[in-house]
Coordinates of C-alpha atoms in Angstrom, one line a residue:
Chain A
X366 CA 0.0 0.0 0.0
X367 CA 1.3 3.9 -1.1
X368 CA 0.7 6.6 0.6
X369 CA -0.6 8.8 -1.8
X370 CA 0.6 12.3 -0.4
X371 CA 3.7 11.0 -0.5
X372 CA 5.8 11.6 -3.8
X373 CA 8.5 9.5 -3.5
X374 CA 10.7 11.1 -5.8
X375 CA 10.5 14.5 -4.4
X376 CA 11.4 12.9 -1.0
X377 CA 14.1 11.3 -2.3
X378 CA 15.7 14.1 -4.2
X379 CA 15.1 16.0 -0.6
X380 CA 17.0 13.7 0.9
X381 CA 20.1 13.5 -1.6
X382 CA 20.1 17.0 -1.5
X383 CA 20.3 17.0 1.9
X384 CA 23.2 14.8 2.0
X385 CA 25.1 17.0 -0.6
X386 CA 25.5 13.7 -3.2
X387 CA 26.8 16.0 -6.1
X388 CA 27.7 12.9 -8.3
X389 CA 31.2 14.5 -8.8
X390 CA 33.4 12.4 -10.9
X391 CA 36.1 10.2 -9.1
X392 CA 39.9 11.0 -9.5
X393 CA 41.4 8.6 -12.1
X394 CA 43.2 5.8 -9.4
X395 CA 39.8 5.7 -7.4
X396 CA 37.7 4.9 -11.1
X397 CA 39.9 2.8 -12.4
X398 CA 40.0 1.0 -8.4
X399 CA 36.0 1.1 -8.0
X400 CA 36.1 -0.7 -11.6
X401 CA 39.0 -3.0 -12.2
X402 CA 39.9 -3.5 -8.8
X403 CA 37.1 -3.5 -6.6
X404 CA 38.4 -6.2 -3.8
X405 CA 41.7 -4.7 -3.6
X406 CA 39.9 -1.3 -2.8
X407 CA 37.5 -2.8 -0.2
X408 CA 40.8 -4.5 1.5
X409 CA 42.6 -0.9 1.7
X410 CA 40.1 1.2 2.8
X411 CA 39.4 -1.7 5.6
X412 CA 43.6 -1.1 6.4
X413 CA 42.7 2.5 6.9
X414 CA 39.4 2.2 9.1
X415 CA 41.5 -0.7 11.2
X416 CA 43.9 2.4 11.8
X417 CA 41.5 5.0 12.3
X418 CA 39.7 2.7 15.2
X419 CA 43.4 1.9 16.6
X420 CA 44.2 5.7 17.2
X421 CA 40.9 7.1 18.4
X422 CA 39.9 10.7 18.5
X423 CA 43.2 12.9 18.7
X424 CA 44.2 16.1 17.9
X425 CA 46.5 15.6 14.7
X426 CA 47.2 12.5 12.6
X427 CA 48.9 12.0 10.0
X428 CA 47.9 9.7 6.8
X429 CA 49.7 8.6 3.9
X430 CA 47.7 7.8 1.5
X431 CA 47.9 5.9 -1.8
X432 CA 43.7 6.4 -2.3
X433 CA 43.4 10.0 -3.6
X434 CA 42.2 11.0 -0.5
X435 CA 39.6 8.7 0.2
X436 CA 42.4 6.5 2.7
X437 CA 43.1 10.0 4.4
X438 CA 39.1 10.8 5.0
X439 CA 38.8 7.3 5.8
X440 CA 41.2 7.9 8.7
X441 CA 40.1 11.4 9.4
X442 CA 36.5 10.4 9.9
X443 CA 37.7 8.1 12.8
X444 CA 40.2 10.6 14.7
X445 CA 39.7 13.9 13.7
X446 CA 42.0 16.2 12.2
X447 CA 44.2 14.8 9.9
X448 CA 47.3 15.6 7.4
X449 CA 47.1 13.4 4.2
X450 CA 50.3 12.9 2.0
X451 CA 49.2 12.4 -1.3
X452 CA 51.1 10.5 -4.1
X453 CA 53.4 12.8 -6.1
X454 CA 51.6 12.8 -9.3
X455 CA 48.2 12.8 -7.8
X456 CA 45.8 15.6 -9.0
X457 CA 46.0 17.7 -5.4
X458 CA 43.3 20.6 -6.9
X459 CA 40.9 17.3 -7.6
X460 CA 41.5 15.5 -4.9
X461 CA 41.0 18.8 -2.7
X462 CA 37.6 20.0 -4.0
X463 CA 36.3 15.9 -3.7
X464 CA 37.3 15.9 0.0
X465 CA 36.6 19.4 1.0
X466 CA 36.0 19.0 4.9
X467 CA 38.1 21.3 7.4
X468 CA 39.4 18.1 9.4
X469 CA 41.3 17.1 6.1
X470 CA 44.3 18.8 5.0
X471 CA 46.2 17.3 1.9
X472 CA 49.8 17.8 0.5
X473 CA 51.5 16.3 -2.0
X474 CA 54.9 16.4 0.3
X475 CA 55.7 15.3 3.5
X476 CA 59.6 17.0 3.4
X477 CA 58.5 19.5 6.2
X478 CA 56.4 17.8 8.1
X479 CA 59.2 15.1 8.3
X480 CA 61.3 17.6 10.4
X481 CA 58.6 17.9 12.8
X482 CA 58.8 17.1 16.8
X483 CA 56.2 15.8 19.0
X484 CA 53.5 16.6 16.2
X485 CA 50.9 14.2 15.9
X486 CA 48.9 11.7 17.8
X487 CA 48.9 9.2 14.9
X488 CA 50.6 8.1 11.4
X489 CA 49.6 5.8 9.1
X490 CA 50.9 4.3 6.4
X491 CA 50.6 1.2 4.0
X492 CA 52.5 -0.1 1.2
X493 CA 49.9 -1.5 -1.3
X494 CA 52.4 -1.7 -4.1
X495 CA 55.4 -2.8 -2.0
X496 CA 57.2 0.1 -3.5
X497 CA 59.0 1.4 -0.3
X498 CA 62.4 0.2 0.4
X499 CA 64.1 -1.2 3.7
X500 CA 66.2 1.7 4.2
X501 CA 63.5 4.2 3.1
X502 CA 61.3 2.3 5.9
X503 CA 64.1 2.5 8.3
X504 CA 64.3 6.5 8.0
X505 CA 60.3 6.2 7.7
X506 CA 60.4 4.7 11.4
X507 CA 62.8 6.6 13.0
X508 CA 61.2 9.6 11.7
X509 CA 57.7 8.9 12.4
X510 CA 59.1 8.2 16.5
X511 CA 60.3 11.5 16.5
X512 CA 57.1 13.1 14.7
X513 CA 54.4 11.7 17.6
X514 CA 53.4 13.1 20.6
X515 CA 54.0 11.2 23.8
X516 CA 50.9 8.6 24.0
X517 CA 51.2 8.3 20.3
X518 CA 50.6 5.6 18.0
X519 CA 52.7 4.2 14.7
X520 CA 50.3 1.5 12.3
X521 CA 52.1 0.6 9.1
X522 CA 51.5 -2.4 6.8
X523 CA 52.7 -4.0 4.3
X524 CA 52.1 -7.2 2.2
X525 CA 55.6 -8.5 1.7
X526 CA 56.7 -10.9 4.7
X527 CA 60.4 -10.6 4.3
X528 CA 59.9 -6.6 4.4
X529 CA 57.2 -6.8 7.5
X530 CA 59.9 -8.8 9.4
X531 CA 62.6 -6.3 8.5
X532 CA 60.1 -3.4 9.5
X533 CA 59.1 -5.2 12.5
X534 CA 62.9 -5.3 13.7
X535 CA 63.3 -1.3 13.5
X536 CA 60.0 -0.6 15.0
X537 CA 61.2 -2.7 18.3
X538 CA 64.1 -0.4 18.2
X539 CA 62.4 2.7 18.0
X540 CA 59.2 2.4 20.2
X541 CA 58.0 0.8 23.6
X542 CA 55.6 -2.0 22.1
X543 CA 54.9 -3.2 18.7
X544 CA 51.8 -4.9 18.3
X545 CA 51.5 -7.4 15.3
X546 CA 48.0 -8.1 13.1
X547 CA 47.3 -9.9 10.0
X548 CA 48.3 -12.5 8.8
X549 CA 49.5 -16.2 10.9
X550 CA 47.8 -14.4 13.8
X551 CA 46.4 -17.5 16.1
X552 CA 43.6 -15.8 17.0
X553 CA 40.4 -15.1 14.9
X554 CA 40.9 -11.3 14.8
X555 CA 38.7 -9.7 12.3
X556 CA 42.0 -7.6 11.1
X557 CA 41.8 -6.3 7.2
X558 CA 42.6 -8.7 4.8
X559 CA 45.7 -9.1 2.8
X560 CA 48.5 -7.1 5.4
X561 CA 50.7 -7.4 7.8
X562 CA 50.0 -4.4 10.5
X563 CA 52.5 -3.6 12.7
X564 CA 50.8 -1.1 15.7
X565 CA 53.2 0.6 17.5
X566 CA 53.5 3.0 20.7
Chain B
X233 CA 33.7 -25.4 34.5
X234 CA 31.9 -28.5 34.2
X235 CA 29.1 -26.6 34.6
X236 CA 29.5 -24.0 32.0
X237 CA 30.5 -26.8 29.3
X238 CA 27.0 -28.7 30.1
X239 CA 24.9 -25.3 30.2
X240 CA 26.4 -23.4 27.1
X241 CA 29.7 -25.2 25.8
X242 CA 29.8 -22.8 22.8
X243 CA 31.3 -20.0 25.9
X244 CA 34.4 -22.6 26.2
X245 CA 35.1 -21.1 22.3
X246 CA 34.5 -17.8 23.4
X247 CA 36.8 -17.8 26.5
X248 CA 39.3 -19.6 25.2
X249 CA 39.2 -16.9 22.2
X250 CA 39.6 -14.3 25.2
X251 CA 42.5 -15.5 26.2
X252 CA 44.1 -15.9 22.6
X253 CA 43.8 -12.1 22.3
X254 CA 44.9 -10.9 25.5
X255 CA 48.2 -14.0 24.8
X256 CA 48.6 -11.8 21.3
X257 CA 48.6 -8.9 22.9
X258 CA 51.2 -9.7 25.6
X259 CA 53.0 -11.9 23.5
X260 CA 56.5 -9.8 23.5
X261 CA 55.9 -9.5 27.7
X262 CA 58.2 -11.7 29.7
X263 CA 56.3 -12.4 32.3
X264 CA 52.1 -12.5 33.3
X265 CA 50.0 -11.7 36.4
X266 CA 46.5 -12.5 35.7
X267 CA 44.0 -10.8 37.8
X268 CA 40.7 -13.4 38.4
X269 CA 42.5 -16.6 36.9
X270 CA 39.7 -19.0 38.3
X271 CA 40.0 -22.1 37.5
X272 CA 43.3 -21.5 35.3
X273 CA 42.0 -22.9 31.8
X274 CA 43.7 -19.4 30.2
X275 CA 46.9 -19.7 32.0
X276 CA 48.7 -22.0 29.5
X277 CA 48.3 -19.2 26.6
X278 CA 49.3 -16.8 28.7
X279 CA 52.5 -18.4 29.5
X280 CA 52.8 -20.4 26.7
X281 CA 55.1 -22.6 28.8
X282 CA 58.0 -19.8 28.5
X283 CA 56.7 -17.0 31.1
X284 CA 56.4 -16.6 34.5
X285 CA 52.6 -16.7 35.5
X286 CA 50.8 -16.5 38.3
X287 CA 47.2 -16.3 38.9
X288 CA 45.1 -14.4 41.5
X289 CA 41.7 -15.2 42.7
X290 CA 39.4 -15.2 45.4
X291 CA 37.3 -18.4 44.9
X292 CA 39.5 -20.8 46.6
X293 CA 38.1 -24.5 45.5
X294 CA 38.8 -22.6 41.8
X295 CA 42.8 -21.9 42.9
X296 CA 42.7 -25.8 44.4
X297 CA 42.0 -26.8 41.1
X298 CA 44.0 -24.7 39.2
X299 CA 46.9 -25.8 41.4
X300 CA 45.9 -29.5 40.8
X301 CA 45.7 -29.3 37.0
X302 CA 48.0 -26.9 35.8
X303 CA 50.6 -25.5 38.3
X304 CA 54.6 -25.9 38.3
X305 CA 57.7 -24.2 39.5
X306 CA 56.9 -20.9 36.9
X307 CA 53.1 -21.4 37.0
X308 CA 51.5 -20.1 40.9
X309 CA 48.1 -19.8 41.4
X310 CA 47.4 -17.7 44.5
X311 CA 44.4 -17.4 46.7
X312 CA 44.2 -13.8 47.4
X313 CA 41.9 -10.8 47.0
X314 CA 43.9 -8.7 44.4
X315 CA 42.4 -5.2 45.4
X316 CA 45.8 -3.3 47.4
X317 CA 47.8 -6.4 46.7
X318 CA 51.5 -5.8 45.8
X319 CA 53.1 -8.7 44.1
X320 CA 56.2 -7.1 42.1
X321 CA 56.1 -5.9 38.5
X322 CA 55.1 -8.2 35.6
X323 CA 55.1 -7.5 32.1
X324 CA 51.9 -8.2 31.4
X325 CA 48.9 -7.8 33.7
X326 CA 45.7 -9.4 32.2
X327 CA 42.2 -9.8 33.7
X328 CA 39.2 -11.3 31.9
X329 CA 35.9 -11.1 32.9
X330 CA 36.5 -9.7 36.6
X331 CA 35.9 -5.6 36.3
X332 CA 32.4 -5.9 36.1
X333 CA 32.3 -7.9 39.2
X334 CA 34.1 -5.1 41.0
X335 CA 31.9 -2.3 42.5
X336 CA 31.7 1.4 41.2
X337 CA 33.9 3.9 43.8
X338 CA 36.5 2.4 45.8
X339 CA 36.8 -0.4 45.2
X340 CA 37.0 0.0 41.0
X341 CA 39.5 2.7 41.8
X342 CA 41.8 0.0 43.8
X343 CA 41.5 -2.6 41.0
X344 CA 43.1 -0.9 38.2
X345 CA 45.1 0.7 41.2
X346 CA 46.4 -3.1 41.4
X347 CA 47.0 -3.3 37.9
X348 CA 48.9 -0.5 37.8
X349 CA 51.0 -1.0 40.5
X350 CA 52.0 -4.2 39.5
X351 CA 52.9 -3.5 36.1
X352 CA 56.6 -3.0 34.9
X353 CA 56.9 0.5 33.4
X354 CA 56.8 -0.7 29.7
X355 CA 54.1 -3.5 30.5
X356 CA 50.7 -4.2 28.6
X357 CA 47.8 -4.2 29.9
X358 CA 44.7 -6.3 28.8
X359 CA 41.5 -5.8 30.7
X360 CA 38.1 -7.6 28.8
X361 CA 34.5 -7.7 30.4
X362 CA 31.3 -7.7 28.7
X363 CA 29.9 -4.5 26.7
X364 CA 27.2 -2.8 29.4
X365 CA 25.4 -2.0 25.9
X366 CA 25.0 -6.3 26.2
X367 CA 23.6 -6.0 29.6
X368 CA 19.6 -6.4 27.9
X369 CA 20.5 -10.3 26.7
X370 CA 22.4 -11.0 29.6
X371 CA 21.2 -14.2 31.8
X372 CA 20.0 -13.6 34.9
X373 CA 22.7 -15.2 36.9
X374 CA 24.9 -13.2 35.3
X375 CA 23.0 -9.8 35.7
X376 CA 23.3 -10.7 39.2
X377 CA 27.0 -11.0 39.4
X378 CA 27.3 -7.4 36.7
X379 CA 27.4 -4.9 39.3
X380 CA 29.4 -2.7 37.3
X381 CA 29.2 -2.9 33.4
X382 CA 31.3 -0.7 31.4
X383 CA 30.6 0.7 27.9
X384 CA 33.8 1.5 25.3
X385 CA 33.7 5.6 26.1
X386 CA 34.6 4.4 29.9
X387 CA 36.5 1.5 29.6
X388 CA 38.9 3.6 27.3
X389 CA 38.7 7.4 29.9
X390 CA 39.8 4.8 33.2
X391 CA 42.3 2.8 31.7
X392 CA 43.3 6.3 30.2
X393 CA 43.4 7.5 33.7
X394 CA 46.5 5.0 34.3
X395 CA 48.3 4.4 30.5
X396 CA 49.2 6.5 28.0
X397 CA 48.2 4.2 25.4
X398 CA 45.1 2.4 25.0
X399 CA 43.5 0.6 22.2
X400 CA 39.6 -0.6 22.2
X401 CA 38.7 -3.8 20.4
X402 CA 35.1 -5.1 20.6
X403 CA 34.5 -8.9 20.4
X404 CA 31.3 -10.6 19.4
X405 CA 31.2 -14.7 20.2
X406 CA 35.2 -15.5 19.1
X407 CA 35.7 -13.4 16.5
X408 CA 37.7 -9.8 17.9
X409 CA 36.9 -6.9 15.6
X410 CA 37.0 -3.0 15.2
X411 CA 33.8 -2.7 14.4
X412 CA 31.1 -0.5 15.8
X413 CA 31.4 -0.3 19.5
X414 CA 28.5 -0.3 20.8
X415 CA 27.3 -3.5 18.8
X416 CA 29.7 -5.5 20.5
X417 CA 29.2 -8.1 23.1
X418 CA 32.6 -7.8 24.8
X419 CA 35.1 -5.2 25.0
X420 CA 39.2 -5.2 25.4
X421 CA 41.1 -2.9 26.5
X422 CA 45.2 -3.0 25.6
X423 CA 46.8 -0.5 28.1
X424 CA 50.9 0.3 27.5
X425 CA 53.0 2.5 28.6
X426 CA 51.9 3.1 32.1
X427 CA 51.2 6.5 33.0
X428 CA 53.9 6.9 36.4

């Protein structure tokens, strides 16, 4: 049974309007993801929710993200105020207008903010394309320690076993616990799929 | 025990599942104090047969059997009321199911008091109990015993008040998850990096 006073396309346009769904087309990585890749995206935005969850609501974070700015929001929505480190290449005008709330900030460098003390309460990064080397993870890590606040927290992944033990190893030297998730895990931890996460404090 | 496998045997999966987190979690800690060991079923996780263990609790025909099933020169179970107890510093310092039993006030403020007070400096923390959002399916007998049920905004503020770190997972049956919070049947909290 309809209600006719009801016209449900009027209500429905209401409501998209409402929720500002502009229909805005998606940066080229994020299309070619949502079409060719659909599993692999599902896995990485789970990597950056697991983080998100893992670091709370904090002041600062920091993100680097591989997503065009959906793995920085993704984080963002779950801590607050966040700094996102685009790819190079990536189109930082695009990405800007298609993410365009004040908790999100994105750059395309992170030379700066690498010199930073006692900054942030989080950072976040994971190597979908195992394109990071070991001694670019090693500066990464030892960075990153200096970067965060007291009471803050390090979660990096990676898929690549021989580099997640090697990442593992500098992590222990550079922070009080290191926490390990994914995958060989005995326990039935819902973690994301497909990574090794290394949380660290 | 016996009891619990004949009433609901599927818990022995759930507990058991407990205690492989909180082992996870405290897997790089050298030694474990667990706060409310009961019987002991958890204890061999948590020590893996490598650590130091011992296990606190107040039900003493419980510690009698833990002693007679499980106990050796690194394994202690101790009959003992943990609330202003001083047993040294472990590594880790886990206790499952055992907050909610623990009154609002004093004595809540003594328990994790205890935990921090026997914790080493760089030791983890792993406290679970059940979500207070659960409390409307809970059985009766265990409503009775539930005197003070913590949701994942508290659990996280008083474990806050004595670790700098602290990271909420929520747990439905075995399966531990990040999901939404207040959905979950069980809560952990992982404490590090004790506030001194």
């Amino acid at each position: 049974m309809t209600n006719s006073t009801v016209n449900p396309e009027k209500c429905w346009a209401e409501m998209i309007d409402e929720f500002g769904d502009d229909h805005s087309p998606l940066t080229p990585k994020l299309a070619q993801a949502f079409a060719a890749a659909p599993y692999g995206l599902m896995e990485q935005v789970s990597w950056f929710k697991f983080a998100g969850k893992m670091i709370g609501r904090r002041d600062l974070v920091m993100v680097y993200d591989h997503l065009e700015g959906l793995g920085g929001w993704t984080v963002a929505y779950e801590t607050g105020p966040t700094v996102a480190i685009l790819n190079q290449l990536d189109p930082l005008d695009e990405i800007r207008k298609a993410w365009p709330d004040e908790k999100i900030l994105f750059e395309n460098h992170d030379e700066i903010l690498r010199s930073t003390r006692n900054e942030f309460d989080g950072i976040v990064r994971f190597d979908a394309a195992d394109s990071i080397i070991e001694a670019e993870w090693e500066y990464f890590i030892a960075d990153s320690a200096a970067m965060l606040k007291e009471g803050g927290s390090f979660v990096v992944g990676i898929k690549n076993e021989l580099k997640f033990i090697f990442i593992k190893k500098i992590a222990k030297e550079h922070f009080n616990h290191v926490f390990e998730f994914g995958k060989g895990q005995p326990h039935p931890v819902l973690t994301p799929a497909n990574i090794n996460i290394i949380l660290a404090c | 025990m016996a009891y619990n496998l004949k009433k609901d045997p599927k818990r022995l999966a759930f507990v058991l599942a407990r205690y492989s987190f909180a082992a996870q979690m405290t897997a790089n800690c050298a030694s474990v104090l667990e706060l409310g060991c009961s019987e002991g079923i958890g204890a061999s996780m948590l020590h893996g047969g490598i650590k130091p263990y011992l296990g606190l609790d107040l039900d003493t025909p419980a510690i009698e059997a833990a002693r007679r099933n499980f106990a050796s020169e690194t394994v202690r179970f101790k009959n003992a009321n943990f609330l202003h107890m001083d047993e040294g510093r472990f590594e880790a310092v886990v206790s499952l199911d055992v907050v909610e039993h623990i009154s609002k006030g004093a004595d809540e403020a003594a328990f994790f008091q205890a935990v921090s007070d026997n914790i080493t400096d760089n030791g983890v923390c792993v406290i679970g109990t059940p979500n207070e959002t659960s409390t409307p399916y809970a059985s009766p007998e265990s409503m009775r015993g539930h005197v003070n049920m913590f949701d994942a905004v508290r659990l996280k503020s008083t474990m806050e008040d004595h670790f700098k770190n602290v990271f909420i997972f929520s747990m439905n049956d075995e399966m531990v998850h990040t999901g939404y919070a207040p959905m979950a049947h069980y809560l952990f909290a992982v404490g590090c990096n004790k506030i001194i």
